[in-house]
Amino acid sequence: MMKTMRIAAIPGDGIGKEVLPEGIRVLQAAAERWGFALSFEQMEWASCEYYSHHGKMMPDDWHEQLSRFDAIYFGAVGWPDTVPDHISLWGSLLKFRREFDQYVNLRPVRLFPGVPCPLAGKQPGDIDFYVVRENTEGEYSSLGGRVNEGTEHEVVIQESVFYPPWCRSHFALCLRTCASRPRKTLTSATKSNGLAISMPYWDERVEAMAENYPEIRWDKQHIDILCARFVMQPERFDVVVASNLFGDILSDLGPACTGTIGIAPSANLNPERTFPSLFEPVHGSAPDIYGKILLTLSPRFGPGQ
């Protein structure tokens, strides 16, 4: 008997409301074509409209509701004219990532036919790699604070956190992904010449894990020159592993080198499947084009491929 995958569909804000129904239509057609079954249930929260009525982005039992599903299909969040971005993001998408242990963010970077590339001489097939971003900790921890706020003695601290079990799991998934690809080449984003505690630890963990995959060639590159090489030599990359901050930067820079971040997909993964993973486009809610039929559906279909 065919198993039915249960998907929670969350349109969110702006163009998320427009593209999600069309994305579901395409996914249902794909399910029929390739012989699997999908069941969708739409949630009318995790949006700024919900916040305007309830004073919060989601109901108190959101975790219980979503835990019943195999995956989450997310649109976009944000409407800064009514809700500050830090409230809408931390009240929805970042909650999903952290409380569902979606500690791996898989971001394909691919130049598609018909998309003008801003880099001279690049053709489809020249740019085809993954950025694998740590998704829940690192530089984006919530540890820190402001002391003596508003005085001349104010001090601001925000700390990076690297939890060894999640580092190992993150690197293991990166290496498995790399081993499954023809080129089998891994690049680690670092800055161990400047961040003298956290990044040497990161480098050590990558090296230790890579020893278990002798078929993989790997190197480490400092984030500044790595960004430059994304622009100058994008064809050299296969799989790039990065911490939360560096991955955030690279996973937008990479698609920009392919012509637009508007068609870039994103998968927020819980590899152990103890909680649902979340699939989304990279683009935001785009209030400036909402309702004007100026969007593309491409990123709807990339994350789950």
Tab-separated table of C-alpha atoms in Angstrom:
chain	number	residue	atom	x	y	z
A	1	MET	CA	0.000	0.000	0.000
A	2	MET	CA	1.326	3.419	-0.990
A	3	LYS	CA	2.316	5.614	1.946
A	4	THR	CA	0.864	9.107	2.000
A	5	MET	CA	3.253	11.867	3.051
A	6	ARG	CA	1.464	14.448	5.186
A	7	ILE	CA	2.556	18.017	4.464
A	8	ALA	CA	1.718	21.126	6.494
A	9	ALA	CA	1.321	24.014	4.034
A	10	ILE	CA	1.989	27.463	5.525
A	11	PRO	CA	1.579	30.343	3.036
A	12	GLY	CA	2.755	33.024	5.481
A	13	ASP	CA	2.849	36.548	4.060
A	14	GLY	CA	2.855	38.339	0.725
A	15	ILE	CA	3.638	36.291	-2.354
A	16	GLY	CA	3.777	33.174	-0.203
A	17	LYS	CA	-0.016	33.247	-0.376
A	18	GLU	CA	0.079	33.386	-4.164
A	19	VAL	CA	2.658	30.760	-5.001
A	20	LEU	CA	1.873	28.102	-2.412
A	21	PRO	CA	-1.402	26.915	-4.040
A	22	GLU	CA	0.291	26.683	-7.438
A	23	GLY	CA	3.206	24.814	-5.936
A	24	ILE	CA	0.828	22.298	-4.391
A	25	ARG	CA	-0.773	21.709	-7.797
A	26	VAL	CA	2.598	20.924	-9.335
A	27	LEU	CA	3.614	18.656	-6.455
A	28	GLN	CA	0.370	16.721	-6.750
A	29	ALA	CA	1.002	16.264	-10.467
A	30	ALA	CA	4.528	15.044	-9.704
A	31	ALA	CA	3.153	12.600	-7.132
A	32	GLU	CA	0.784	11.136	-9.717
A	33	ARG	CA	3.543	10.935	-12.300
A	34	TRP	CA	6.071	9.144	-10.076
A	35	GLY	CA	3.769	7.043	-7.950
A	36	PHE	CA	3.691	8.536	-4.480
A	37	ALA	CA	0.970	10.266	-2.484
A	38	LEU	CA	0.841	13.651	-0.768
A	39	SER	CA	-1.737	15.066	1.603
A	40	PHE	CA	-1.699	18.811	2.366
A	41	GLU	CA	-3.235	20.692	5.277
A	42	GLN	CA	-3.019	24.477	5.241
A	43	MET	CA	-2.205	26.500	8.357
A	44	GLU	CA	-3.427	30.098	8.532
A	45	TRP	CA	-0.801	31.300	10.983
A	46	ALA	CA	2.945	32.055	11.047
A	47	SER	CA	2.018	35.307	9.330
A	48	CYS	CA	1.938	38.996	10.154
A	49	GLU	CA	-1.804	39.012	9.562
A	50	TYR	CA	-2.189	36.427	12.324
A	51	TYR	CA	0.059	38.565	14.529
A	52	SER	CA	-2.134	41.639	13.978
A	53	HIS	CA	-5.120	39.744	15.397
A	54	HIS	CA	-3.463	37.693	18.145
A	55	GLY	CA	-0.313	39.554	19.172
A	56	LYS	CA	1.855	36.537	18.317
A	57	MET	CA	2.918	34.790	15.147
A	58	MET	CA	1.593	31.327	16.002
A	59	PRO	CA	-0.831	29.607	18.390
A	60	ASP	CA	0.500	28.170	21.622
A	61	ASP	CA	0.095	24.590	20.366
A	62	TRP	CA	1.934	25.137	17.063
A	63	HIS	CA	4.611	22.580	17.956
A	64	GLU	CA	2.039	19.892	18.682
A	65	GLN	CA	0.113	20.677	15.492
A	66	LEU	CA	3.127	20.519	13.184
A	67	SER	CA	4.768	17.504	14.825
A	68	ARG	CA	2.077	15.326	13.235
A	69	PHE	CA	3.364	16.012	9.719
A	70	ASP	CA	6.159	14.527	7.641
A	71	ALA	CA	7.273	17.905	6.290
A	72	ILE	CA	6.444	21.610	6.236
A	73	TYR	CA	5.963	23.521	2.989
A	74	PHE	CA	6.541	27.191	3.792
A	75	GLY	CA	5.844	30.299	1.744
A	76	ALA	CA	7.430	33.471	3.066
A	77	VAL	CA	7.256	35.553	6.221
A	78	GLY	CA	7.436	39.278	6.794
A	79	TRP	CA	5.416	42.461	6.425
A	80	PRO	CA	7.617	45.157	7.946
A	81	ASP	CA	5.022	47.915	7.613
A	82	THR	CA	2.992	46.218	10.352
A	83	VAL	CA	5.369	43.850	12.197
A	84	PRO	CA	9.135	44.375	12.677
A	85	ASP	CA	11.168	41.737	10.851
A	86	HIS	CA	12.906	40.478	13.981
A	87	ILE	CA	9.507	39.697	15.522
A	88	SER	CA	8.054	37.921	12.489
A	89	LEU	CA	11.204	35.894	11.806
A	90	TRP	CA	12.016	34.887	15.387
A	91	GLY	CA	8.351	34.173	16.015
A	92	SER	CA	7.979	31.706	13.153
A	93	LEU	CA	10.733	30.476	10.845
A	94	LEU	CA	13.529	30.521	13.427
A	95	LYS	CA	11.272	28.725	15.900
A	96	PHE	CA	10.739	25.961	13.346
A	97	ARG	CA	14.463	25.604	12.716
A	98	ARG	CA	15.452	25.484	16.367
A	99	GLU	CA	12.625	23.613	18.046
A	100	PHE	CA	12.411	21.020	15.260
A	101	ASP	CA	16.214	20.558	15.253
A	102	GLN	CA	16.490	21.537	11.596
A	103	TYR	CA	20.201	22.024	12.024
A	104	VAL	CA	21.161	21.559	8.368
A	105	ASN	CA	20.252	24.099	5.690
A	106	LEU	CA	20.812	22.673	2.209
A	107	ARG	CA	21.044	25.370	-0.466
A	108	PRO	CA	21.550	24.354	-4.113
A	109	VAL	CA	23.360	26.851	-6.351
A	110	ARG	CA	22.724	26.168	-10.029
A	111	LEU	CA	22.760	28.189	-13.240
A	112	PHE	CA	19.610	27.366	-15.200
A	113	PRO	CA	19.012	27.684	-18.944
A	114	GLY	CA	17.376	30.960	-19.877
A	115	VAL	CA	18.609	32.878	-16.833
A	116	PRO	CA	21.130	35.617	-17.720
A	117	CYS	CA	24.269	35.113	-15.648
A	118	PRO	CA	26.009	38.249	-14.352
A	119	LEU	CA	29.366	36.460	-14.645
A	120	ALA	CA	30.919	36.652	-18.091
A	121	GLY	CA	31.123	33.471	-20.127
A	122	LYS	CA	29.244	31.174	-17.743
A	123	GLN	CA	26.796	28.651	-19.179
A	124	PRO	CA	24.303	26.203	-17.598
A	125	GLY	CA	26.354	23.384	-16.130
A	126	ASP	CA	29.278	25.623	-15.215
A	127	ILE	CA	27.786	26.539	-11.823
A	128	ASP	CA	26.328	23.601	-9.902
A	129	PHE	CA	27.122	23.194	-6.215
A	130	TYR	CA	25.629	23.070	-2.725
A	131	VAL	CA	26.084	25.332	0.262
A	132	VAL	CA	25.432	23.308	3.422
A	133	ARG	CA	24.838	25.759	6.239
A	134	GLU	CA	24.669	25.048	9.959
A	135	ASN	CA	21.182	26.282	10.717
A	136	THR	CA	20.499	26.615	14.438
A	137	GLU	CA	23.513	27.805	16.420
A	138	GLY	CA	26.997	29.155	15.679
A	139	GLU	CA	27.135	32.923	15.398
A	140	TYR	CA	23.332	33.170	15.543
A	141	SER	CA	22.961	31.931	19.081
A	142	SER	CA	20.760	33.969	21.373
A	143	LEU	CA	23.423	34.028	24.095
A	144	GLY	CA	24.586	37.471	25.118
A	145	GLY	CA	23.094	40.776	26.104
A	146	ARG	CA	23.521	44.483	26.675
A	147	VAL	CA	24.936	45.799	29.947
A	148	ASN	CA	24.539	49.418	31.091
A	149	GLU	CA	22.311	50.036	28.108
A	150	GLY	CA	21.947	53.656	27.092
A	151	THR	CA	24.956	54.854	29.083
A	152	GLU	CA	28.496	55.700	28.041
A	153	HIS	CA	29.563	52.422	29.643
A	154	GLU	CA	27.251	50.248	27.532
A	155	VAL	CA	28.671	46.837	26.624
A	156	VAL	CA	27.156	44.506	24.014
A	157	ILE	CA	28.023	40.796	23.859
A	158	GLN	CA	26.764	38.051	21.554
A	159	GLU	CA	28.408	34.650	21.727
A	160	SER	CA	28.898	31.907	19.158
A	161	VAL	CA	27.935	28.370	20.144
A	162	PHE	CA	29.188	25.160	18.522
A	163	TYR	CA	27.623	22.020	20.014
A	164	PRO	CA	29.841	18.994	19.233
A	165	PRO	CA	27.076	16.424	18.517
A	166	TRP	CA	25.369	18.760	16.049
A	167	CYS	CA	28.712	19.695	14.483
A	168	ARG	CA	29.439	16.010	13.900
A	169	SER	CA	25.989	15.365	12.456
A	170	HIS	CA	26.183	18.441	10.257
A	171	PHE	CA	29.597	17.511	8.869
A	172	ALA	CA	28.520	13.898	8.380
A	173	LEU	CA	25.591	14.961	6.210
A	174	CYS	CA	27.860	17.303	4.233
A	175	LEU	CA	30.338	14.520	3.615
A	176	ARG	CA	27.634	12.036	2.611
A	177	THR	CA	26.235	14.595	0.195
A	178	CYS	CA	29.695	15.189	-1.194
A	179	ALA	CA	30.406	11.461	-1.538
A	180	SER	CA	27.225	11.057	-3.606
A	181	ARG	CA	28.348	13.611	-6.193
A	182	PRO	CA	30.693	12.872	-9.110
A	183	ARG	CA	33.374	15.416	-8.187
A	184	LYS	CA	33.513	14.528	-4.461
A	185	THR	CA	35.058	17.859	-3.490
A	186	LEU	CA	34.368	19.623	-0.196
A	187	THR	CA	35.256	23.202	0.719
A	188	SER	CA	35.010	24.377	4.336
A	189	ALA	CA	34.356	28.071	4.989
A	190	THR	CA	36.447	29.313	7.897
A	191	LYS	CA	38.076	32.387	9.395
A	192	SER	CA	40.464	30.743	11.822
A	193	ASN	CA	43.075	33.427	11.269
A	194	GLY	CA	40.776	35.969	12.925
A	195	LEU	CA	38.258	34.063	15.066
A	196	ALA	CA	40.927	32.322	17.086
A	197	ILE	CA	38.707	30.087	19.257
A	198	SER	CA	35.578	29.012	17.401
A	199	MET	CA	36.974	28.631	13.886
A	200	PRO	CA	40.042	26.520	14.793
A	201	TYR	CA	37.580	24.211	16.556
A	202	TRP	CA	35.460	24.148	13.380
A	203	ASP	CA	38.541	23.331	11.275
A	204	GLU	CA	39.544	20.503	13.617
A	205	ARG	CA	36.099	18.919	13.452
A	206	VAL	CA	35.954	19.061	9.660
A	207	GLU	CA	39.388	17.452	9.373
A	208	ALA	CA	38.509	14.701	11.854
A	209	MET	CA	35.254	13.852	10.069
A	210	ALA	CA	36.835	13.974	6.599
A	211	GLU	CA	39.252	11.195	7.600
A	212	ASN	CA	36.280	8.811	7.403
A	213	TYR	CA	35.769	9.672	3.718
A	214	PRO	CA	39.107	9.072	1.970
A	215	GLU	CA	37.480	9.362	-1.454
A	216	ILE	CA	36.676	13.038	-0.823
A	217	ARG	CA	39.107	15.836	-1.617
A	218	TRP	CA	38.664	18.745	0.741
A	219	ASP	CA	40.155	22.096	1.596
A	220	LYS	CA	39.389	25.074	3.812
A	221	GLN	CA	39.184	28.681	2.669
A	222	HIS	CA	38.816	31.879	4.640
A	223	ILE	CA	35.427	33.461	4.128
A	224	ASP	CA	36.730	36.649	2.520
A	225	ILE	CA	38.657	34.965	-0.296
A	226	LEU	CA	35.954	32.306	-0.564
A	227	CYS	CA	33.391	35.010	-1.369
A	228	ALA	CA	35.742	36.394	-4.003
A	229	ARG	CA	36.164	32.950	-5.578
A	230	PHE	CA	32.392	32.441	-5.681
A	231	VAL	CA	32.397	35.363	-8.110
A	232	MET	CA	35.665	34.707	-9.954
A	233	GLN	CA	35.670	30.887	-10.100
A	234	PRO	CA	32.231	29.469	-9.185
A	235	GLU	CA	32.840	26.385	-11.314
A	236	ARG	CA	35.518	25.151	-8.880
A	237	PHE	CA	32.986	24.396	-6.110
A	238	ASP	CA	31.045	21.195	-5.453
A	239	VAL	CA	29.908	21.155	-1.795
A	240	VAL	CA	30.640	24.053	0.566
A	241	VAL	CA	30.141	23.577	4.316
A	242	ALA	CA	29.714	26.680	6.448
A	243	SER	CA	28.707	27.909	9.877
A	244	ASN	CA	25.456	29.784	10.357
A	245	LEU	CA	26.751	33.286	9.614
A	246	PHE	CA	29.096	32.329	6.791
A	247	GLY	CA	26.477	30.019	5.295
A	248	ASP	CA	23.897	32.785	5.424
A	249	ILE	CA	26.192	35.013	3.372
A	250	LEU	CA	27.327	32.352	0.907
A	251	SER	CA	23.865	30.934	0.285
A	252	ASP	CA	22.708	34.306	-1.055
A	253	LEU	CA	25.944	35.157	-2.844
A	254	GLY	CA	25.947	31.820	-4.674
A	255	PRO	CA	22.477	32.179	-6.236
A	256	ALA	CA	23.219	35.835	-7.029
A	257	CYS	CA	26.104	34.583	-9.163
A	258	THR	CA	23.590	32.486	-11.123
A	259	GLY	CA	21.459	35.507	-11.986
A	260	THR	CA	18.922	35.865	-9.188
A	261	ILE	CA	18.140	34.688	-5.676
A	262	GLY	CA	14.466	34.769	-6.687
A	263	ILE	CA	14.584	31.190	-7.977
A	264	ALA	CA	16.781	29.711	-5.246
A	265	PRO	CA	15.378	26.894	-3.051
A	266	SER	CA	16.147	25.999	0.558
A	267	ALA	CA	15.728	22.846	2.646
A	268	ASN	CA	15.850	23.069	6.462
A	269	LEU	CA	16.563	19.489	7.449
A	270	ASN	CA	16.152	17.354	10.528
A	271	PRO	CA	18.249	14.437	9.215
A	272	GLU	CA	17.113	12.039	11.956
A	273	ARG	CA	13.448	12.744	11.060
A	274	THR	CA	12.515	13.109	14.702
A	275	PHE	CA	10.673	16.271	13.619
A	276	PRO	CA	9.445	17.464	10.230
A	277	SER	CA	11.861	19.196	7.879
A	278	LEU	CA	10.898	22.473	6.227
A	279	PHE	CA	11.152	23.364	2.535
A	280	GLU	CA	10.913	26.925	1.258
A	281	PRO	CA	12.055	29.410	-1.373
A	282	VAL	CA	14.861	31.778	-0.470
A	283	HIS	CA	12.991	34.886	-1.547
A	284	GLY	CA	11.036	36.933	0.962
A	285	SER	CA	7.393	37.968	1.060
A	286	ALA	CA	8.047	40.751	-1.491
A	287	PRO	CA	5.384	43.284	-0.442
A	288	ASP	CA	6.350	45.459	-3.423
A	289	ILE	CA	5.166	42.880	-5.984
A	290	TYR	CA	2.440	41.112	-3.986
A	291	GLY	CA	-0.733	40.980	-6.062
A	292	LYS	CA	0.991	42.036	-9.298
A	293	ILE	CA	1.635	38.561	-10.786
A	294	LEU	CA	5.345	39.252	-11.232
A	295	LEU	CA	6.745	36.119	-9.584
A	296	THR	CA	8.225	32.801	-10.658
A	297	LEU	CA	7.343	29.409	-9.209
A	298	SER	CA	10.792	27.846	-9.720
A	299	PRO	CA	11.968	27.869	-6.067
A	300	ARG	CA	8.844	26.022	-5.020
A	301	PHE	CA	10.064	22.920	-6.746
A	302	GLY	CA	13.785	22.915	-6.026
A	303	PRO	CA	14.109	22.231	-2.271
A	304	GLY	CA	12.640	18.745	-2.191
A	305	GLN	CA	14.259	17.342	-5.312
